Coordinates of C-alpha atoms and ligand atoms in Angstrom, one line a residue:
M927 CA 0.0 -0.1 -0.2
G928 CA 1.4 3.1 -1.2
K929 CA 0.5 7.0 -1.1
F930 CA -1.2 8.6 -4.1
Y931 CA -1.5 12.2 -4.4
T932 CA -3.6 13.5 -7.5
T933 CA -4.4 16.6 -9.1
T934 CA -6.5 18.8 -11.8
P935 CA -5.6 21.9 -13.1
I936 CA -7.0 25.1 -11.3
F937 CA -9.6 26.7 -12.7
Y938 CA -10.5 30.2 -13.8
P939 CA -13.8 30.8 -11.9
N940 CA -14.9 33.7 -14.1
A941 CA -17.8 31.7 -15.0
R942 CA -19.6 28.5 -14.1
P943 CA -17.6 25.0 -14.9
H944 CA -18.7 23.6 -18.3
L945 CA -18.2 20.0 -19.5
G946 CA -14.6 20.8 -20.5
N947 CA -13.3 21.9 -16.9
L948 CA -15.7 19.1 -15.4
Y949 CA -13.4 16.5 -17.5
P950 CA -10.3 16.3 -16.0
T951 CA -11.7 16.6 -12.9
V952 CA -13.9 13.5 -13.4
L953 CA -10.8 11.9 -14.6
A954 CA -8.6 13.0 -11.6
D955 CA -11.7 11.5 -9.5
V956 CA -11.9 8.2 -11.1
L957 CA -8.0 8.0 -10.0
A958 CA -8.5 9.1 -6.7
R959 CA -11.3 6.8 -6.0
Y960 CA -9.8 3.4 -7.5
H961 CA -6.8 4.3 -5.1
R962 CA -8.7 4.4 -1.9
L963 CA -10.3 1.0 -3.2
I964 CA -7.1 -0.7 -3.3
G965 CA -5.8 0.6 -0.1
D966 CA -3.6 3.7 -0.8
A967 CA -3.6 6.9 1.0
T968 CA -5.0 9.0 -1.2
H969 CA -5.0 13.0 -1.6
F970 CA -6.9 14.5 -4.2
L971 CA -6.5 18.1 -4.8
T972 CA -8.5 20.7 -7.4
G973 CA -9.0 24.6 -6.6
T974 CA -9.5 27.7 -8.9
D975 CA -6.6 30.5 -10.1
E976 CA -7.8 33.7 -9.1
N977 CA -5.0 36.0 -9.1
T978 CA -5.9 37.0 -13.0
Q979 CA -6.5 39.8 -15.1
K980 CA -9.4 37.7 -16.4
M981 CA -11.0 37.9 -13.1
V982 CA -10.6 41.6 -12.8
D983 CA -12.0 42.2 -16.2
S984 CA -14.9 39.7 -15.7
A985 CA -15.6 41.2 -12.3
T986 CA -15.8 44.7 -13.6
K987 CA -17.7 43.9 -16.6
L988 CA -20.5 43.3 -14.1
H989 CA -19.8 45.9 -12.1
R990 CA -18.8 43.5 -9.1
E991 CA -16.3 43.8 -6.7
P992 CA -13.6 41.3 -7.6
M993 CA -13.1 39.6 -4.4
A994 CA -16.7 39.3 -3.4
F995 CA -17.4 38.1 -7.4
L996 CA -14.6 35.4 -7.0
D997 CA -16.3 34.2 -3.8
E998 CA -19.8 33.4 -5.3
T999 CA -18.1 31.9 -8.8
V1000 CA -16.0 29.6 -6.5
Q1001 CA -19.0 28.4 -4.7
Q1002 CA -20.3 27.8 -8.1
F1003 CA -17.5 25.3 -8.8
K1004 CA -17.7 23.8 -5.8
K1005 CA -21.3 23.0 -6.0
T1006 CA -20.8 21.7 -9.7
F1007 CA -18.3 19.5 -8.4
N1008 CA -20.1 18.4 -5.4
D1009 CA -23.2 17.7 -7.7
F1010 CA -21.0 15.2 -9.9
G1011 CA -19.7 13.4 -7.2
I1012 CA -15.9 14.8 -7.2
S1013 CA -14.3 13.3 -3.9
Y1014 CA -11.5 16.1 -3.8
D1015 CA -9.9 16.3 -0.6
Q1016 CA -8.7 19.8 -0.7
F1017 CA -9.7 22.7 -2.9
I1018 CA -7.3 25.4 -3.2
R1019 CA -7.9 29.0 -4.1
T1020 CA -4.7 30.9 -5.1
T1021 CA -6.3 33.7 -2.6
D1022 CA -5.9 32.0 0.0
Q1023 CA -2.9 34.0 2.1
R1024 CA -2.7 31.2 4.9
V1025 CA -2.7 27.9 2.3
H1026 CA -1.0 29.2 -0.9
W1027 CA 1.1 33.0 -0.4
P1028 CA 3.5 31.2 2.0
G1029 CA 4.3 28.3 -0.2
S1030 CA 4.5 30.2 -3.2
T1031 CA 6.5 33.0 -1.9
A1032 CA 9.2 30.6 -0.3
L1033 CA 9.5 28.8 -3.7
W1034 CA 9.9 32.4 -5.7
K1035 CA 12.4 32.9 -3.2
E1036 CA 14.3 29.6 -3.6
L1037 CA 14.6 30.5 -7.4
V1038 CA 15.9 33.6 -6.7
A1039 CA 18.5 32.1 -4.6
S1040 CA 19.3 29.4 -7.9
G1041 CA 20.0 32.8 -9.7
D1042 CA 17.2 32.0 -11.5
I1043 CA 15.3 35.2 -11.6
Y1044 CA 16.3 38.6 -13.4
K1045 CA 14.9 41.8 -14.5
K1046 CA 14.2 42.5 -17.6
E1047 CA 12.4 45.4 -19.7
Y1048 CA 10.0 43.6 -22.1
E1049 CA 7.7 44.5 -25.1
G1050 CA 5.2 42.0 -26.4
L1051 CA 1.8 41.0 -26.7
Y1052 CA -0.5 39.5 -23.9
C1053 CA -3.5 37.4 -24.7
V1054 CA -5.4 37.5 -21.5
G1055 CA -7.6 34.4 -22.5
H1056 CA -4.5 32.5 -22.3
E1057 CA -2.7 34.5 -19.5
A1058 CA 0.2 34.2 -21.3
F1059 CA 2.3 36.4 -24.0
V1060 CA 1.8 35.4 -27.2
T1061 CA 3.9 36.0 -30.4
E1062 CA 2.9 37.4 -33.9
K1063 CA 3.2 34.2 -35.9
E1064 CA 0.5 32.6 -33.2
L1065 CA -2.1 35.3 -34.6
V1066 CA -4.3 34.8 -37.4
N1067 CA -5.6 38.1 -38.8
G1068 CA -3.9 39.5 -35.9
K1069 CA -6.5 37.9 -33.2
C1070 CA -5.7 34.6 -31.0
P1071 CA -7.4 32.1 -33.0
D1072 CA -8.3 30.3 -29.9
H1073 CA -10.1 33.4 -28.0
D1074 CA -10.9 35.2 -31.1
T1075 CA -9.7 38.4 -29.3
E1076 CA -6.5 40.8 -30.0
P1077 CA -4.0 40.7 -27.6
Q1078 CA -2.8 43.4 -25.7
H1079 CA 0.4 45.4 -26.2
L1080 CA 2.6 45.6 -23.3
K1081 CA 5.9 47.5 -22.7
E1082 CA 6.8 46.8 -18.9
E1083 CA 9.5 46.1 -16.7
N1084 CA 9.4 42.2 -15.3
Y1085 CA 11.1 39.7 -13.6
F1086 CA 12.4 36.8 -16.1
F1087 CA 12.6 33.3 -15.1
R1088 CA 15.7 31.4 -16.5
L1089 CA 13.7 28.6 -18.4
S1090 CA 16.5 28.5 -20.9
K1091 CA 18.9 26.8 -18.3
Y1092 CA 16.8 23.8 -17.8
T1093 CA 15.8 22.9 -21.1
S1094 CA 18.2 19.8 -21.9
Q1095 CA 18.0 18.5 -18.1
I1096 CA 14.1 18.4 -18.8
K1097 CA 14.4 16.6 -22.1
G1098 CA 16.6 14.1 -20.3
K1099 CA 13.7 13.5 -17.7
I1100 CA 11.1 13.1 -20.1
E1101 CA 13.1 11.1 -22.7
S1102 CA 13.9 8.6 -19.9
G1103 CA 10.2 8.6 -18.7
E1104 CA 11.6 9.8 -15.1
L1105 CA 9.0 12.2 -15.7
L1106 CA 6.3 10.4 -17.5
V1107 CA 4.4 12.4 -20.0
L1108 CA 1.3 11.1 -21.5
P1109 CA 0.0 10.0 -24.2
E1110 CA 2.9 9.2 -26.2
T1111 CA 2.0 12.0 -29.0
R1112 CA 2.3 14.7 -26.1
R1113 CA 5.3 13.3 -24.8
N1114 CA 6.8 14.0 -28.6
E1115 CA 5.2 17.1 -29.0
I1116 CA 6.7 18.5 -25.9
V1117 CA 10.3 16.8 -26.7
S1118 CA 10.1 18.7 -30.1
L1119 CA 9.6 21.8 -28.4
L1120 CA 12.6 21.0 -26.2
N1121 CA 14.5 20.3 -29.1
E1122 CA 13.9 23.8 -30.3
G1123 CA 14.8 25.3 -26.7
L1124 CA 13.1 27.3 -24.5
E1125 CA 13.2 30.7 -24.1
D1126 CA 13.5 32.9 -20.6
V1127 CA 9.6 33.9 -19.3
S1128 CA 8.5 37.0 -17.9
F1129 CA 7.4 35.8 -14.3
S1130 CA 5.9 38.9 -12.7
R1131 CA 3.7 41.7 -13.9
P1132 CA 3.8 45.5 -12.6
R1133 CA 0.7 45.3 -9.8
R1134 CA -2.3 47.7 -11.9
A1135 CA -4.3 50.2 -10.3
N1136 CA -7.5 48.3 -10.5
W1137 CA -6.4 45.3 -8.7
P1138 CA -7.3 44.5 -5.1
E1139 CA -4.5 43.7 -2.5
S1140 CA -6.0 40.6 -1.7
L1141 CA -5.2 39.6 -5.7
G1142 CA -1.7 38.8 -6.6
V1143 CA 1.2 37.5 -4.6
P1144 CA 3.5 40.4 -4.1
V1145 CA 6.7 39.5 -5.2
P1146 CA 9.0 39.0 -2.4
G1147 CA 11.4 42.4 -1.9
D1148 CA 9.4 44.3 -4.5
P1149 CA 5.5 44.8 -3.7
S1150 CA 5.2 46.9 -6.7
Q1151 CA 5.6 43.8 -8.9
I1152 CA 3.0 40.5 -8.5
M1153 CA 3.8 37.3 -9.6
Y1154 CA 2.6 36.2 -13.0
V1155 CA -0.6 34.3 -12.8
W1156 CA 1.0 30.7 -14.3
C1157 CA 4.4 30.9 -11.7
D1158 CA 1.7 31.3 -8.8
A1159 CA -0.7 29.1 -10.3
L1160 CA 1.8 26.2 -10.9
A1161 CA 3.1 26.3 -7.1
N1162 CA -0.2 25.5 -5.9
Y1163 CA 0.4 21.8 -6.4
A1164 CA 3.0 22.1 -3.8
T1165 CA 1.9 24.8 -1.3
A1166 CA -1.6 22.9 -1.1
V1167 CA 0.0 20.2 0.9
G1168 CA 2.4 22.4 2.4
Y1169 CA 5.3 23.8 1.0
G1170 CA 6.5 26.8 2.8
R1171 CA 4.3 26.3 5.9
D1172 CA 4.0 22.5 6.6
K1173 CA 7.1 20.5 6.0
E1174 CA 5.7 17.1 7.4
G1175 CA 2.2 17.5 5.3
F1176 CA 4.5 18.1 2.0
A1177 CA 7.1 15.4 2.7
R1178 CA 4.0 13.0 2.9
W1179 CA 2.4 14.1 -0.3
W1180 CA 5.2 15.2 -2.8
P1181 CA 5.7 14.5 -5.4
A1182 CA 2.6 14.4 -7.3
D1183 CA 1.7 11.2 -8.5
V1184 CA -0.4 12.4 -11.5
H1185 CA -1.0 15.9 -12.5
V1186 CA -3.7 15.6 -14.5
I1187 CA -4.1 18.3 -16.9
G1188 CA -5.8 19.5 -20.7
K1189 CA -3.3 19.4 -23.7
D1190 CA -3.8 23.1 -24.2
I1191 CA -1.6 24.0 -21.1
L1192 CA 1.1 20.9 -21.5
R1193 CA 3.7 23.4 -21.8
F1194 CA 3.2 25.2 -18.8
H1195 CA 3.1 21.7 -17.3
A1196 CA 5.6 19.9 -19.0
A1197 CA 8.2 22.8 -19.4
I1198 CA 7.9 25.3 -17.1
W1199 CA 6.9 23.8 -13.8
P1200 CA 9.3 21.0 -14.1
A1201 CA 12.2 24.0 -14.4
M1202 CA 10.4 25.6 -11.3
L1203 CA 11.3 22.5 -9.3
L1204 CA 14.8 21.8 -10.8
S1205 CA 15.6 25.5 -9.8
A1206 CA 13.8 25.0 -6.4
G1207 CA 15.8 21.8 -5.8
M1208 CA 12.5 19.9 -5.5
Q1209 CA 11.7 16.5 -7.1
L1210 CA 9.5 16.4 -10.4
P1211 CA 5.8 14.7 -10.5
R1212 CA 5.7 11.4 -11.7
V1213 CA 3.1 11.9 -14.3
I1214 CA 1.5 14.5 -16.5
L1215 CA -1.3 12.9 -18.0
A1216 CA -2.8 15.4 -20.6
H1217 CA -6.3 14.6 -22.4
G1218 CA -7.4 15.7 -25.3
L1219 CA -10.0 18.3 -25.8
I1220 CA -13.6 18.3 -25.7
L1221 CA -15.4 19.8 -28.9
S1222 CA -18.4 21.6 -29.8
G1223 CA -19.3 22.1 -33.6
G1224 CA -15.3 21.3 -34.2
R1225 CA -13.9 23.9 -31.8
K1226 CA -12.6 23.7 -28.2
M1227 CA -15.6 24.4 -26.0
S1228 CA -14.7 27.2 -24.0
K1229 CA -16.5 30.1 -21.9
T1230 CA -14.9 32.5 -24.4
L1231 CA -16.1 30.9 -27.4
G1232 CA -19.7 30.7 -26.1
N1233 CA -20.0 27.0 -27.4
V1234 CA -20.2 25.6 -24.0
I1235 CA -22.3 22.4 -23.0
D1236 CA -23.8 22.9 -19.1
P1237 CA -23.1 19.7 -17.4
I1238 CA -25.9 21.0 -14.8
V1239 CA -28.7 21.3 -17.9
L1240 CA -27.3 17.6 -19.0
A1241 CA -27.5 16.6 -15.1
E1242 CA -31.0 17.9 -14.8
K1243 CA -32.3 15.4 -17.8
Y1244 CA -30.0 12.5 -17.4
G1245 CA -28.6 12.6 -14.0
A1246 CA -24.7 13.3 -12.8
E1247 CA -24.0 9.9 -13.2
A1248 CA -24.6 9.4 -16.8
V1249 CA -22.4 12.6 -17.4
R1250 CA -19.6 11.0 -15.5
Y1251 CA -20.4 7.7 -17.9
Y1252 CA -20.5 9.7 -21.0
L1253 CA -17.2 11.4 -20.4
L1254 CA -15.6 8.1 -19.0
R1255 CA -16.8 5.9 -22.0
H1256 CA -17.4 8.1 -25.0
I1257 CA -14.4 10.6 -25.1
S1258 CA -10.9 9.3 -25.8
P1259 CA -8.5 10.9 -22.8
F1260 CA -5.7 10.8 -25.4
T1261 CA -7.7 12.6 -28.4
D1262 CA -10.2 15.3 -29.3
G1263 CA -13.7 14.5 -29.2
D1264 CA -16.6 16.1 -30.5
M1265 CA -19.7 15.9 -28.4
T1266 CA -23.4 16.4 -29.5
E1267 CA -26.5 15.9 -27.2
E1268 CA -27.7 13.6 -29.8
G1269 CA -24.6 11.1 -28.8
F1270 CA -24.9 11.4 -25.6
N1271 CA -28.6 10.5 -25.6
D1272 CA -27.8 7.4 -27.6
A1273 CA -25.1 6.2 -25.5
Y1274 CA -27.6 7.0 -22.5
N1275 CA -30.3 4.8 -23.9
G1276 CA -28.4 2.1 -25.0
N1277 CA -26.0 1.6 -22.5
L1278 CA -27.3 2.7 -19.2
A1279 CA -31.3 2.7 -19.5
N1280 CA -31.1 -0.8 -21.7
G1281 CA -27.8 -2.1 -20.7
L1282 CA -26.8 -1.6 -17.2
G1283 CA -30.1 -0.6 -15.6
N1284 CA -31.8 -3.0 -17.5
L1285 CA -29.6 -5.9 -16.2
V1286 CA -29.7 -4.7 -12.4
A1287 CA -33.5 -4.7 -12.8
R1288 CA -33.6 -8.1 -14.2
V1289 CA -31.4 -10.1 -11.7
M1290 CA -32.8 -8.3 -8.7
K1291 CA -36.3 -8.8 -9.7
L1292 CA -35.5 -12.3 -10.0
A1293 CA -33.9 -12.4 -6.7
E1294 CA -36.6 -10.6 -4.8
D1295 CA -38.9 -13.1 -6.5
N1296 CA -37.1 -16.3 -6.2
L1297 CA -34.8 -15.5 -2.7
D1298 CA -35.6 -15.7 0.7
A1299 CA -32.5 -14.1 2.0
P1300 CA -29.8 -11.6 0.8
V1301 CA -27.3 -13.3 -1.2
A1302 CA -23.7 -13.5 1.1
V1303 CA -21.4 -11.3 -0.9
R1304 CA -17.5 -12.5 -0.8
N1305 CA -14.8 -10.0 -0.8
H1306 CA -12.7 -9.8 -3.9
A1307 CA -9.6 -8.0 -5.3
F1308 CA -10.1 -5.3 -7.5
P1309 CA -10.6 -7.3 -10.9
K1310 CA -7.5 -7.0 -12.8
G1311 CA -9.1 -6.3 -16.4
V1312 CA -10.2 -2.7 -14.8
S1313 CA -7.2 -2.0 -12.5
D1314 CA -4.7 -2.8 -15.5
A1315 CA -6.4 -0.5 -17.8
L1316 CA -6.7 2.2 -14.8
D1317 CA -3.0 1.8 -14.2
A1318 CA -2.3 2.6 -17.7
F1319 CA -4.9 5.9 -17.6
E1320 CA -7.0 4.0 -20.0
F1321 CA -10.4 5.2 -18.9
T1322 CA -11.9 4.3 -22.1
K1323 CA -10.9 0.7 -22.0
A1324 CA -11.8 0.0 -18.1
M1325 CA -15.2 1.0 -19.1
D1326 CA -15.3 -1.5 -21.8
V1327 CA -13.8 -4.0 -19.5
V1328 CA -16.8 -3.2 -17.1
W1329 CA -19.4 -3.4 -20.2
A1330 CA -18.2 -6.5 -21.5
E1331 CA -18.9 -8.0 -18.0
I1332 CA -22.6 -6.5 -18.4
Q1333 CA -23.0 -8.1 -21.9
A1334 CA -21.7 -11.4 -20.4
L1335 CA -24.2 -11.5 -17.6
D1336 CA -27.1 -10.5 -20.2
Q1337 CA -26.1 -13.3 -22.3
R1338 CA -25.8 -15.7 -19.5
I1339 CA -29.6 -14.8 -18.3
N1340 CA -30.7 -15.4 -22.3
A1341 CA -28.9 -18.5 -22.3
E1342 CA -29.8 -20.0 -19.1
A1343 CA -33.4 -18.7 -18.7
P1344 CA -33.3 -18.5 -15.2
F1345 CA -36.9 -17.4 -14.9
K1346 CA -37.8 -20.8 -16.5
L1347 CA -35.3 -22.8 -14.6
I1348 CA -36.7 -21.7 -11.2
K1349 CA -40.3 -23.3 -12.6
I1350 CA -38.8 -26.8 -13.3
H1351 CA -36.0 -26.8 -11.2
P1352 CA -36.1 -24.6 -7.8
E1353 CA -33.1 -25.6 -6.7
A1354 CA -30.7 -25.3 -9.7
G1355 CA -32.8 -21.8 -10.8
K1356 CA -31.9 -20.6 -7.0
H1357 CA -28.8 -21.3 -7.4
L1358 CA -28.2 -19.6 -11.0
I1359 CA -29.8 -16.5 -9.5
T1360 CA -27.3 -16.5 -6.5
E1361 CA -24.7 -16.6 -9.1
L1362 CA -26.0 -13.6 -10.9
V1363 CA -26.5 -11.4 -7.9
Q1364 CA -22.8 -12.5 -6.8
R1365 CA -21.7 -11.4 -10.0
L1366 CA -23.7 -8.2 -9.9
A1367 CA -22.1 -7.1 -6.8
L1368 CA -18.7 -7.7 -8.2
L1369 CA -20.2 -5.2 -10.8
S1370 CA -21.1 -2.8 -8.7
Y1371 CA -17.4 -3.2 -7.3
M1372 CA -15.9 -2.4 -10.8
I1373 CA -17.8 0.7 -11.4
A1374 CA -17.5 2.1 -7.8
P1375 CA -14.8 4.5 -9.1
F1376 CA -16.6 5.6 -12.4
M1377 CA -20.1 6.1 -11.0
P1378 CA -20.2 5.8 -7.7
E1379 CA -23.6 6.5 -6.6
T1380 CA -25.1 3.8 -9.2
A1381 CA -22.6 1.2 -7.0
E1382 CA -24.0 2.2 -4.1
K1383 CA -27.3 1.8 -5.6
I1384 CA -26.5 -1.7 -6.9
G1385 CA -24.9 -2.4 -3.6
I1386 CA -28.1 -1.7 -1.5
A1387 CA -29.9 -3.6 -3.6
V1388 CA -27.9 -6.5 -3.5
R1389 CA -27.7 -6.3 0.4
T1390 CA -31.6 -5.8 0.9
N1391 CA -32.7 -8.2 -1.7
T1392 CA -35.0 -6.1 -3.3
K1393 CA -35.5 -4.8 -6.9
P1394 CA -34.3 -1.0 -7.1
E1395 CA -36.2 1.8 -8.7
S1396 CA -35.2 2.0 -12.5
L1397 CA -31.8 3.3 -12.4
F1398 CA -31.7 5.0 -15.4
K1399 CA -35.1 5.7 -17.3
R1400 CA -35.2 5.6 -20.9
I1401 CA -35.0 9.3 -22.1
E1402 CA -36.5 10.5 -25.5
P1403 CA -34.1 12.7 -27.3
Ligands
MSP1259 N1 -6.1 28.3 -14.8 C1 -5.5 27.8 -15.8 C2 -4.3 26.5 -15.2 C3 -3.9 26.6 -14.0 S1 -3.1 25.0 -13.7 C4 -1.8 25.5 -12.8 C5 -6.6 26.9 -17.2 N2 -7.8 27.2 -16.3 S2 -8.9 26.6 -17.4 O1 -10.2 27.2 -16.6 O2 -9.1 27.6 -18.6 O3 -8.8 25.0 -17.8 C6 -9.0 24.2 -17.1 C7 -8.5 23.1 -17.3 O4 -10.1 22.9 -18.3 C8 -7.5 22.7 -18.3 O5 -7.1 21.5 -18.3 C9 -8.3 22.7 -19.7 O6 -7.5 21.8 -20.7 C10 -9.4 22.4 -19.6 N3 -10.4 22.4 -20.2 C11 -11.1 24.0 -20.6 N4 -11.9 23.4 -21.9 C12 -11.7 22.2 -22.3 C13 -12.4 21.7 -23.0 N5 -13.1 21.7 -24.1 N6 -12.2 19.7 -23.6 C14 -11.8 19.5 -22.4 N7 -10.8 20.3 -21.5 C15 -10.4 21.4 -21.5 O7 -6.1 26.9 -18.2

């Protein structure tokens, strides 16, 4: 039994979370639940990235005071995560001056001590959507293609981080797998970026007049500057578990076992973050899992583009567990996938209403009608097919293993017809039904990391020997 520390990106809480934001959170949740089931001491971190221009702009547009606006939108994130059964152990906010600021300040000082921070006059283009400097060649018709907005032209004095110094060291660690970047396409992408060489990055911004004091971590020794949002945001993975304030907690959890992120923020996690850690003499995370993007109408689903699917609306119609199911089985973590409500509806009716829901109803009806007492259920090791797939982060494959078992049970029922058998040969019939219930219990164990509430309902049905209320009602598109 080991320890397992997993994280999601921290989110910009400038609007309610959309399906794309829920995705990495559901992936990390499955990993956390699985590791708890197999007995690992587990810490699951998520949170919000708040010290940003985006936040100030969004609040200003709504004539809101930024901190009050943040408190509200952060609540919406927490509520959405709770509604979807996200079992996070910790929710970090980068405006938290007790939890986060001591560590991000301490980390900055380490970078300074290593001689990796220097001051420089800088002129460039800043995309607020990315919260990053962009280059001319990344623009299309003068606009950022991801956000359809013109970047700001900035000329300011900043502190820079010597990212260039760490290029070859990071490359070595990624190529050797010491820092495992998955999937391979993303590993290749980052290696080729490293082959081109990394340029130093701006790591601070002058504090602007419309920023409240409580937003933005001041640069140690120079409060006229605040840390650049990515510098402060990346640090959250370490500060959350105690870096800079709780040595024991930090030693217990660090290094992170898996950072789940989207491929759009790979460069920050697989280049800048490792460089910061190397500069500070800290261990690197073990795995960076960079999933693909959920597209809507062929483009990245994003608040800025306004093509988002609201997970709450989906959940009101189909249930939160169905949304988890869809994200885990029908969206590949390794490539982009377009999503439509029609496809969602088909998957729901075919595999949840007819597949899983129908199987549970059939078996438990047989059990309720024919068995005198609940079936005793043996303890099992977590099924290997599922754990092998999860150890390799093959979420869709793990789900396929579960659905193959559902299909096998359906076929068995069709072939051996327990409802007939029980009439002509009651003992054999009872025996078969008992076995079916046992396999249903095992099935509930298998799906627990993916669909925890459904697993619980099946567990209760088995323990009380009753057919549950329909788990997934058929829904017309
Ligand atoms: N705040 C930064 C992350 C800092 S981590 C130290 C950020 N925030 S975000 O809110 O814009 O995005 C958070 C995560 O949601 C990212 O991993 C991003 O990949 C993911 N997604 C946002 N839109 C997405 C899709 N359409 N599809 C899948 N995931 C996407 O970036």
